[in-house]
Amino acid sequence: MQNNSQPLGTTNWFQGNPKIFLARDGGPDSYIAADYNNGNGVATISNWLLTPVLRLQNGATLTFFTRTVDKPQLADRLQVRMSTNGASTNVGTTATDVGDFTVLLLDINPTYTLNGYPTVWTQFSVTLSGLPPGITSGRLAFRYFVENGGPLGANSDYIGIDTMAYTCPGATVTPTPTPRVTPTPRPRPTPRPRPTRAHDLRVKSAPVSRQWLASLLVGAPVLCDSAHCNALPT
């Protein structure tokens, strides 16, 4: 996880809040979320969530579910990007940088419409193409990217991601638990005088646990070839 939002806010990716909406599967909070407090004031939000190292192959598919609040009043946006530079985690240092993640695979609601991001859990699928023949080592990334966002901005509210899978042609990977990630606590944000977001009265973010990681992220690098796709030991 790396939050490059400018100005930087008080949250990163965090455990889903069931008071806003329930997880698609598993426990009520077993999804990962990001929100407008990733930035501060009027901000360009750019908050990254990276997969483990994957063996990338043409025809491999990433699927996941995502949604925003029931009745959005501010628009949200999510990108899926790819790096083919091995184990690199370089996403740059500013809100507009993409580092090694130069390949844009999916852009949900790039024009910031209120009905452009699903308000119920909706599956998205990305099929890899344009890679050299054989196997390439790299990572995929979710990027919560919202311009004119933050507590005082005209965009950004709250999104969740759940039930991710990365598969190769003819095979499926079973996700494995990943060690617990505990973000550094940040101070509670000051209430803002702007339009009411659907979740302004929620309890603030909880530490990210392996509960959503096990259901969301592939927990080991993946070997893809023409016959199979197997999890490798870390």
CSV table of N, CA and C in Angstrom, one decimal, residues 102-221:
chain,number,residue,atom,x,y,z
A,102,THR,N,2.8,1.6,-15.8
A,102,THR,CA,2.5,2.4,-16.9
A,102,THR,C,1.4,1.9,-17.8
A,103,VAL,N,1.0,0.6,-17.6
A,103,VAL,CA,0.0,0.0,-18.4
A,103,VAL,C,-1.4,0.1,-17.7
A,104,LEU,N,-2.3,0.9,-18.3
A,104,LEU,CA,-3.6,1.0,-17.7
A,104,LEU,C,-4.5,-0.1,-18.3
A,105,LEU,N,-5.0,-0.9,-17.4
A,105,LEU,CA,-5.9,-2.1,-17.8
A,105,LEU,C,-7.4,-1.8,-17.7
A,106,LEU,N,-7.7,-0.9,-16.7
A,106,LEU,CA,-9.1,-0.6,-16.5
A,106,LEU,C,-9.3,0.7,-15.8
A,107,ASP,N,-10.2,1.5,-16.2
A,107,ASP,CA,-10.5,2.8,-15.6
A,107,ASP,C,-12.0,2.9,-15.3
A,108,ILE,N,-12.4,2.8,-14.1
A,108,ILE,CA,-13.8,2.9,-13.7
A,108,ILE,C,-14.2,4.3,-13.4
A,109,ASN,N,-15.1,4.9,-14.2
A,109,ASN,CA,-15.7,6.2,-14.0
A,109,ASN,C,-14.6,7.3,-14.2
A,110,PRO,N,-13.9,7.3,-15.3
A,110,PRO,CA,-12.9,8.4,-15.5
A,110,PRO,C,-13.5,9.8,-15.7
A,111,THR,N,-14.8,9.9,-16.1
A,111,THR,CA,-15.5,11.2,-16.3
A,111,THR,C,-16.2,11.7,-15.1
A,112,TYR,N,-16.1,10.9,-14.0
A,112,TYR,CA,-16.7,11.4,-12.7
A,112,TYR,C,-18.2,11.7,-12.7
A,113,THR,N,-19.0,10.7,-13.2
A,113,THR,CA,-20.4,10.9,-13.1
A,113,THR,C,-20.9,10.2,-11.9
A,114,LEU,N,-22.1,10.6,-11.4
A,114,LEU,CA,-22.6,10.0,-10.1
A,114,LEU,C,-23.1,8.6,-10.3
A,115,ASN,N,-23.4,8.3,-11.6
A,115,ASN,CA,-23.9,6.9,-11.8
A,115,ASN,C,-22.8,6.0,-12.5
A,116,GLY,N,-21.6,6.5,-12.5
A,116,GLY,CA,-20.5,5.8,-13.2
A,116,GLY,C,-19.8,4.8,-12.4
A,117,TYR,N,-20.1,4.7,-11.1
A,117,TYR,CA,-19.4,3.7,-10.3
A,117,TYR,C,-20.6,2.9,-9.6
A,118,PRO,N,-20.5,1.6,-9.7
A,118,PRO,CA,-21.6,0.7,-9.2
A,118,PRO,C,-22.0,0.9,-7.8
A,119,THR,N,-23.2,0.9,-7.4
A,119,THR,CA,-23.7,1.1,-6.1
A,119,THR,C,-24.1,-0.3,-5.4
A,120,VAL,N,-23.9,-1.4,-6.2
A,120,VAL,CA,-24.0,-2.7,-5.6
A,120,VAL,C,-22.8,-3.5,-6.0
A,121,TRP,N,-22.4,-4.5,-5.3
A,121,TRP,CA,-21.2,-5.3,-5.7
A,121,TRP,C,-21.3,-5.8,-7.1
A,122,THR,N,-20.4,-5.3,-7.9
A,122,THR,CA,-20.4,-5.6,-9.4
A,122,THR,C,-19.0,-6.2,-9.8
A,123,GLN,N,-19.0,-7.2,-10.6
A,123,GLN,CA,-17.8,-7.9,-11.0
A,123,GLN,C,-17.2,-7.2,-12.2
A,124,PHE,N,-15.9,-7.0,-12.2
A,124,PHE,CA,-15.1,-6.5,-13.3
A,124,PHE,C,-14.0,-7.5,-13.7
A,125,SER,N,-13.7,-7.6,-14.9
A,125,SER,CA,-12.8,-8.6,-15.4
A,125,SER,C,-11.8,-7.9,-16.4
A,126,VAL,N,-10.5,-8.2,-16.2
A,126,VAL,CA,-9.5,-7.7,-17.1
A,126,VAL,C,-8.7,-8.9,-17.6
A,127,THR,N,-8.5,-9.0,-18.9
A,127,THR,CA,-7.7,-10.0,-19.5
A,127,THR,C,-6.4,-9.4,-20.0
A,128,LEU,N,-5.3,-10.0,-19.6
A,128,LEU,CA,-4.0,-9.5,-20.0
A,128,LEU,C,-3.7,-9.8,-21.5
A,129,SER,N,-3.1,-8.8,-22.2
A,129,SER,CA,-2.7,-9.0,-23.6
A,129,SER,C,-1.6,-8.1,-23.9
A,130,GLY,N,-0.9,-8.3,-25.1
A,130,GLY,CA,0.2,-7.5,-25.5
A,130,GLY,C,1.5,-7.7,-24.8
A,131,LEU,N,1.6,-8.8,-24.0
A,131,LEU,CA,2.8,-9.2,-23.4
A,131,LEU,C,3.7,-10.0,-24.3
A,132,PRO,N,5.0,-10.1,-24.1
A,132,PRO,CA,5.8,-10.9,-24.9
A,132,PRO,C,5.4,-12.4,-24.7
A,133,PRO,N,5.7,-13.2,-25.7
A,133,PRO,CA,5.4,-14.7,-25.5
A,133,PRO,C,6.1,-15.2,-24.3
A,134,GLY,N,5.4,-16.2,-23.7
A,134,GLY,CA,5.9,-16.8,-22.5
A,134,GLY,C,5.5,-16.1,-21.2
A,135,ILE,N,6.4,-16.0,-20.2
A,135,ILE,CA,6.0,-15.5,-18.9
A,135,ILE,C,6.8,-14.3,-18.6
A,136,THR,N,6.1,-13.3,-18.0
A,136,THR,CA,6.7,-12.0,-17.6
A,136,THR,C,6.4,-11.9,-16.1
A,137,SER,N,7.4,-11.5,-15.3
A,137,SER,CA,7.2,-11.3,-13.9
A,137,SER,C,6.8,-9.8,-13.6
A,138,GLY,N,5.8,-9.6,-12.8
A,138,GLY,CA,5.4,-8.2,-12.5
A,138,GLY,C,4.3,-8.2,-11.5
A,139,ARG,N,3.6,-7.1,-11.4
A,139,ARG,CA,2.5,-6.9,-10.4
A,139,ARG,C,1.4,-6.2,-11.1
A,140,LEU,N,0.2,-6.4,-10.5
A,140,LEU,CA,-1.0,-5.6,-10.8
A,140,LEU,C,-1.3,-4.7,-9.7
A,141,ALA,N,-2.0,-3.6,-9.9
A,141,ALA,CA,-2.3,-2.7,-8.8
A,141,ALA,C,-3.7,-2.0,-9.0
A,142,PHE,N,-4.3,-1.9,-7.8
A,142,PHE,CA,-5.5,-1.0,-7.8
A,142,PHE,C,-5.1,0.4,-7.4
A,143,ARG,N,-5.6,1.4,-8.1
A,143,ARG,CA,-5.3,2.8,-7.7
A,143,ARG,C,-6.6,3.6,-7.6
A,144,TYR,N,-6.8,3.9,-6.3
A,144,TYR,CA,-8.0,4.8,-6.1
A,144,TYR,C,-7.5,6.2,-6.5
A,145,PHE,N,-7.9,6.7,-7.6
A,145,PHE,CA,-7.4,7.9,-8.3
A,145,PHE,C,-8.6,8.8,-8.5
A,146,VAL,N,-8.6,9.9,-7.7
A,146,VAL,CA,-9.7,10.9,-7.8
A,146,VAL,C,-9.2,12.3,-7.8
A,147,GLU,N,-9.4,13.0,-8.9
A,147,GLU,CA,-9.0,14.4,-9.0
A,147,GLU,C,-10.1,15.3,-8.4
A,148,ASN,N,-9.7,16.4,-7.9
A,148,ASN,CA,-10.6,17.3,-7.2
A,148,ASN,C,-11.4,16.5,-6.1
A,149,GLY,N,-10.6,15.7,-5.4
A,149,GLY,CA,-11.2,14.9,-4.3
A,149,GLY,C,-10.8,15.5,-2.9
A,150,GLY,N,-11.0,14.6,-1.9
A,150,GLY,CA,-10.7,15.0,-0.5
A,150,GLY,C,-11.9,15.6,0.2
A,151,PRO,N,-11.7,15.9,1.4
A,151,PRO,CA,-12.8,16.4,2.3
A,151,PRO,C,-13.5,17.7,1.7
A,152,LEU,N,-12.8,18.5,1.0
A,152,LEU,CA,-13.4,19.8,0.5
A,152,LEU,C,-13.5,19.8,-1.0
A,153,GLY,N,-13.2,18.6,-1.7
A,153,GLY,CA,-13.3,18.5,-3.1
A,153,GLY,C,-14.7,18.2,-3.6
A,154,ALA,N,-14.9,18.3,-4.9
A,154,ALA,CA,-16.2,18.0,-5.5
A,154,ALA,C,-16.4,16.5,-5.8
A,155,ASN,N,-15.3,15.7,-5.7
A,155,ASN,CA,-15.4,14.3,-6.0
A,155,ASN,C,-14.8,13.5,-4.8
A,156,SER,N,-15.0,12.2,-4.8
A,156,SER,CA,-14.5,11.2,-3.8
A,156,SER,C,-15.5,11.0,-2.7
A,157,ASP,N,-15.8,9.7,-2.4
A,157,ASP,CA,-16.6,9.3,-1.2
A,157,ASP,C,-16.0,8.1,-0.6
A,158,TYR,N,-16.4,6.9,-1.0
A,158,TYR,CA,-16.0,5.7,-0.3
A,158,TYR,C,-16.2,4.5,-1.3
A,159,ILE,N,-15.2,3.7,-1.5
A,159,ILE,CA,-15.3,2.5,-2.3
A,159,ILE,C,-14.8,1.3,-1.5
A,160,GLY,N,-15.3,0.1,-2.0
A,160,GLY,CA,-14.8,-1.2,-1.4
A,160,GLY,C,-14.4,-2.1,-2.6
A,161,ILE,N,-13.5,-3.0,-2.3
A,161,ILE,CA,-13.1,-4.0,-3.2
A,161,ILE,C,-13.1,-5.4,-2.5
A,162,ASP,N,-13.6,-6.4,-3.2
A,162,ASP,CA,-13.8,-7.7,-2.6
A,162,ASP,C,-13.6,-8.8,-3.6
A,163,THR,N,-13.3,-10.0,-3.1
A,163,THR,CA,-13.3,-11.3,-3.9
A,163,THR,C,-12.5,-11.1,-5.2
A,164,MET,N,-11.2,-10.9,-5.1
A,164,MET,CA,-10.3,-10.9,-6.2
A,164,MET,C,-9.8,-12.2,-6.6
A,165,ALA,N,-9.6,-12.5,-7.9
A,165,ALA,CA,-9.0,-13.7,-8.3
A,165,ALA,C,-8.1,-13.4,-9.5
A,166,TYR,N,-6.9,-14.1,-9.6
A,166,TYR,CA,-6.1,-14.0,-10.7
A,166,TYR,C,-5.9,-15.4,-11.3
A,167,THR,N,-6.3,-15.6,-12.5
A,167,THR,CA,-6.3,-16.9,-13.1
A,167,THR,C,-5.6,-16.9,-14.5
A,168,CYS,N,-5.1,-18.1,-14.8
A,168,CYS,CA,-4.5,-18.3,-16.1
A,168,CYS,C,-5.4,-19.2,-17.0
A,169,PRO,N,-5.1,-19.2,-18.3
A,169,PRO,CA,-6.0,-20.1,-19.1
A,169,PRO,C,-6.1,-21.5,-18.6
A,170,GLY,N,-7.4,-21.9,-18.3
A,170,GLY,CA,-7.6,-23.3,-17.9
A,170,GLY,C,-7.4,-23.6,-16.5
A,171,ALA,N,-7.0,-22.6,-15.6
A,171,ALA,CA,-6.7,-23.0,-14.3
A,171,ALA,C,-7.2,-21.8,-13.3
A,172,THR,N,-7.3,-22.2,-12.1
A,172,THR,CA,-7.7,-21.2,-11.1
A,172,THR,C,-6.8,-21.3,-9.9
A,173,VAL,N,-6.4,-20.1,-9.3
A,173,VAL,CA,-5.6,-20.0,-8.1
A,173,VAL,C,-6.5,-19.9,-6.9
A,174,THR,N,-6.3,-20.7,-5.9
A,174,THR,CA,-7.0,-20.5,-4.6
A,174,THR,C,-6.2,-19.5,-3.7
A,175,PRO,N,-6.8,-18.4,-3.3
A,175,PRO,CA,-6.0,-17.4,-2.5
A,175,PRO,C,-5.6,-18.0,-1.2
A,176,THR,N,-4.4,-17.6,-0.7
A,176,THR,CA,-3.9,-18.0,0.6
A,176,THR,C,-3.7,-16.8,1.5
A,177,PRO,N,-3.8,-17.0,2.8
A,177,PRO,CA,-3.8,-15.9,3.7
A,177,PRO,C,-2.4,-15.2,3.6
A,178,THR,N,-2.4,-13.9,3.8
A,178,THR,CA,-1.3,-13.0,3.8
A,178,THR,C,-1.0,-12.4,5.1
A,179,PRO,N,0.2,-12.2,5.6
A,179,PRO,CA,0.4,-11.7,6.9
A,179,PRO,C,-0.3,-10.4,7.2
A,180,ARG,N,-0.7,-10.2,8.4
A,180,ARG,CA,-1.5,-9.0,8.8
A,180,ARG,C,-0.7,-7.7,8.5
A,181,VAL,N,-1.5,-6.8,8.0
A,181,VAL,CA,-0.9,-5.4,7.7
A,181,VAL,C,-1.5,-4.4,8.7
A,182,THR,N,-0.8,-3.8,9.5
A,182,THR,CA,-1.3,-2.8,10.4
A,182,THR,C,-0.8,-1.4,10.0
A,183,PRO,N,-1.7,-0.6,9.5
A,183,PRO,CA,-1.3,0.8,9.1
A,183,PRO,C,-1.0,1.6,10.3
A,184,THR,N,-0.1,2.6,10.2
A,184,THR,CA,0.2,3.5,11.2
A,184,THR,C,-1.0,4.4,11.6
A,185,PRO,N,-1.4,4.4,12.9
A,185,PRO,CA,-2.6,5.2,13.2
A,185,PRO,C,-2.4,6.6,12.9
A,186,ARG,N,-3.5,7.3,12.4
A,186,ARG,CA,-3.5,8.7,12.1
A,186,ARG,C,-4.5,9.4,13.0
A,187,PRO,N,-4.4,10.7,13.2
A,187,PRO,CA,-5.4,11.4,14.0
A,187,PRO,C,-6.7,11.5,13.3
A,188,ARG,N,-7.8,11.5,14.2
A,188,ARG,CA,-9.1,11.7,13.6
A,188,ARG,C,-9.3,13.0,12.8
A,189,PRO,N,-9.8,12.9,11.6
A,189,PRO,CA,-10.0,14.2,10.8
A,189,PRO,C,-10.9,15.2,11.4
A,190,THR,N,-10.7,16.4,11.2
A,190,THR,CA,-11.6,17.5,11.6
A,190,THR,C,-12.8,17.5,10.7
A,191,PRO,N,-14.0,17.6,11.3
A,191,PRO,CA,-15.3,17.6,10.5
A,191,PRO,C,-15.2,18.7,9.5
A,192,ARG,N,-15.8,18.5,8.3
A,192,ARG,CA,-15.7,19.5,7.2
A,192,ARG,C,-17.0,20.1,7.0
A,193,PRO,N,-17.1,21.3,6.5
A,193,PRO,CA,-18.3,22.0,6.3
A,193,PRO,C,-19.0,21.8,5.0
A,194,ARG,N,-18.6,20.8,4.2
A,194,ARG,CA,-19.0,20.6,2.9
A,194,ARG,C,-20.2,19.6,2.7
A,195,PRO,N,-20.6,19.3,1.4
A,195,PRO,CA,-21.7,18.4,1.2
A,195,PRO,C,-21.6,17.1,2.0
A,196,THR,N,-22.7,16.6,2.5
A,196,THR,CA,-22.7,15.4,3.3
A,196,THR,C,-22.5,14.2,2.5
A,197,ARG,N,-21.4,13.4,2.8
A,197,ARG,CA,-21.2,12.1,2.2
A,197,ARG,C,-22.0,11.1,3.0
A,198,ALA,N,-22.3,10.0,2.3
A,198,ALA,CA,-23.2,9.0,2.9
A,198,ALA,C,-22.6,8.4,4.2
A,199,HIS,N,-21.3,8.4,4.4
A,199,HIS,CA,-20.7,7.8,5.5
A,199,HIS,C,-20.0,8.7,6.5
A,200,ASP,N,-20.4,10.0,6.5
A,200,ASP,CA,-19.7,10.9,7.4
A,200,ASP,C,-19.8,10.5,8.9
A,201,LEU,N,-20.8,9.8,9.3
A,201,LEU,CA,-20.9,9.5,10.7
A,201,LEU,C,-20.4,8.1,11.1
A,202,ARG,N,-19.6,7.5,10.2
A,202,ARG,CA,-19.2,6.1,10.4
A,202,ARG,C,-18.0,6.1,11.5
A,203,VAL,N,-17.8,4.9,12.0
A,203,VAL,CA,-16.6,4.7,12.8
A,203,VAL,C,-15.4,4.7,11.9
A,204,LYS,N,-14.3,5.3,12.3
A,204,LYS,CA,-13.1,5.4,11.5
A,204,LYS,C,-12.5,4.1,11.2
A,205,SER,N,-11.5,4.1,10.4
A,205,SER,CA,-10.9,2.9,9.8
A,205,SER,C,-10.3,2.0,10.9
A,206,ALA,N,-10.5,0.7,10.7
A,206,ALA,CA,-9.9,-0.3,11.6
A,206,ALA,C,-8.6,-0.9,10.9
A,207,PRO,N,-7.7,-1.5,11.6
A,207,PRO,CA,-6.5,-2.1,11.0
A,207,PRO,C,-7.0,-3.2,9.9
A,208,VAL,N,-6.2,-3.2,8.9
A,208,VAL,CA,-6.5,-4.2,7.8
A,208,VAL,C,-6.0,-5.6,8.3
A,209,SER,N,-6.9,-6.6,8.2
A,209,SER,CA,-6.6,-7.9,8.8
A,209,SER,C,-6.5,-8.9,7.6
A,210,ARG,N,-6.0,-10.1,8.0
A,210,ARG,CA,-5.9,-11.1,7.0
A,210,ARG,C,-7.3,-11.6,6.5
A,211,GLN,N,-8.4,-11.2,7.2
A,211,GLN,CA,-9.7,-11.7,6.8
A,211,GLN,C,-10.0,-11.2,5.4
A,212,TRP,N,-9.8,-9.9,5.1
A,212,TRP,CA,-10.1,-9.5,3.7
A,212,TRP,C,-8.9,-9.9,2.8
A,213,LEU,N,-7.7,-9.9,3.3
A,213,LEU,CA,-6.6,-10.3,2.4
A,213,LEU,C,-6.7,-11.7,1.9
A,214,ALA,N,-7.2,-12.6,2.7
A,214,ALA,CA,-7.4,-14.0,2.3
A,214,ALA,C,-8.5,-14.1,1.2
A,215,SER,N,-9.5,-13.2,1.3
A,215,SER,CA,-10.6,-13.3,0.3
A,215,SER,C,-10.3,-12.4,-0.9
A,216,LEU,N,-9.4,-11.5,-0.8
A,216,LEU,CA,-9.2,-10.5,-1.8
A,216,LEU,C,-7.9,-10.8,-2.6
A,217,LEU,N,-6.8,-10.9,-2.0
A,217,LEU,CA,-5.5,-10.9,-2.7
A,217,LEU,C,-5.0,-12.3,-2.9
A,218,VAL,N,-4.4,-12.6,-4.0
A,218,VAL,CA,-3.6,-13.8,-4.1
A,218,VAL,C,-2.4,-13.7,-3.2
A,219,GLY,N,-2.2,-14.7,-2.4
A,219,GLY,CA,-1.2,-14.6,-1.4
A,219,GLY,C,0.2,-15.1,-1.8
A,220,ALA,N,0.5,-15.5,-3.0
A,220,ALA,CA,1.8,-15.9,-3.4
A,220,ALA,C,1.9,-15.6,-4.9
A,221,PRO,N,3.2,-15.5,-5.4
A,221,PRO,CA,3.4,-15.4,-6.8
A,221,PRO,C,2.7,-16.5,-7.6
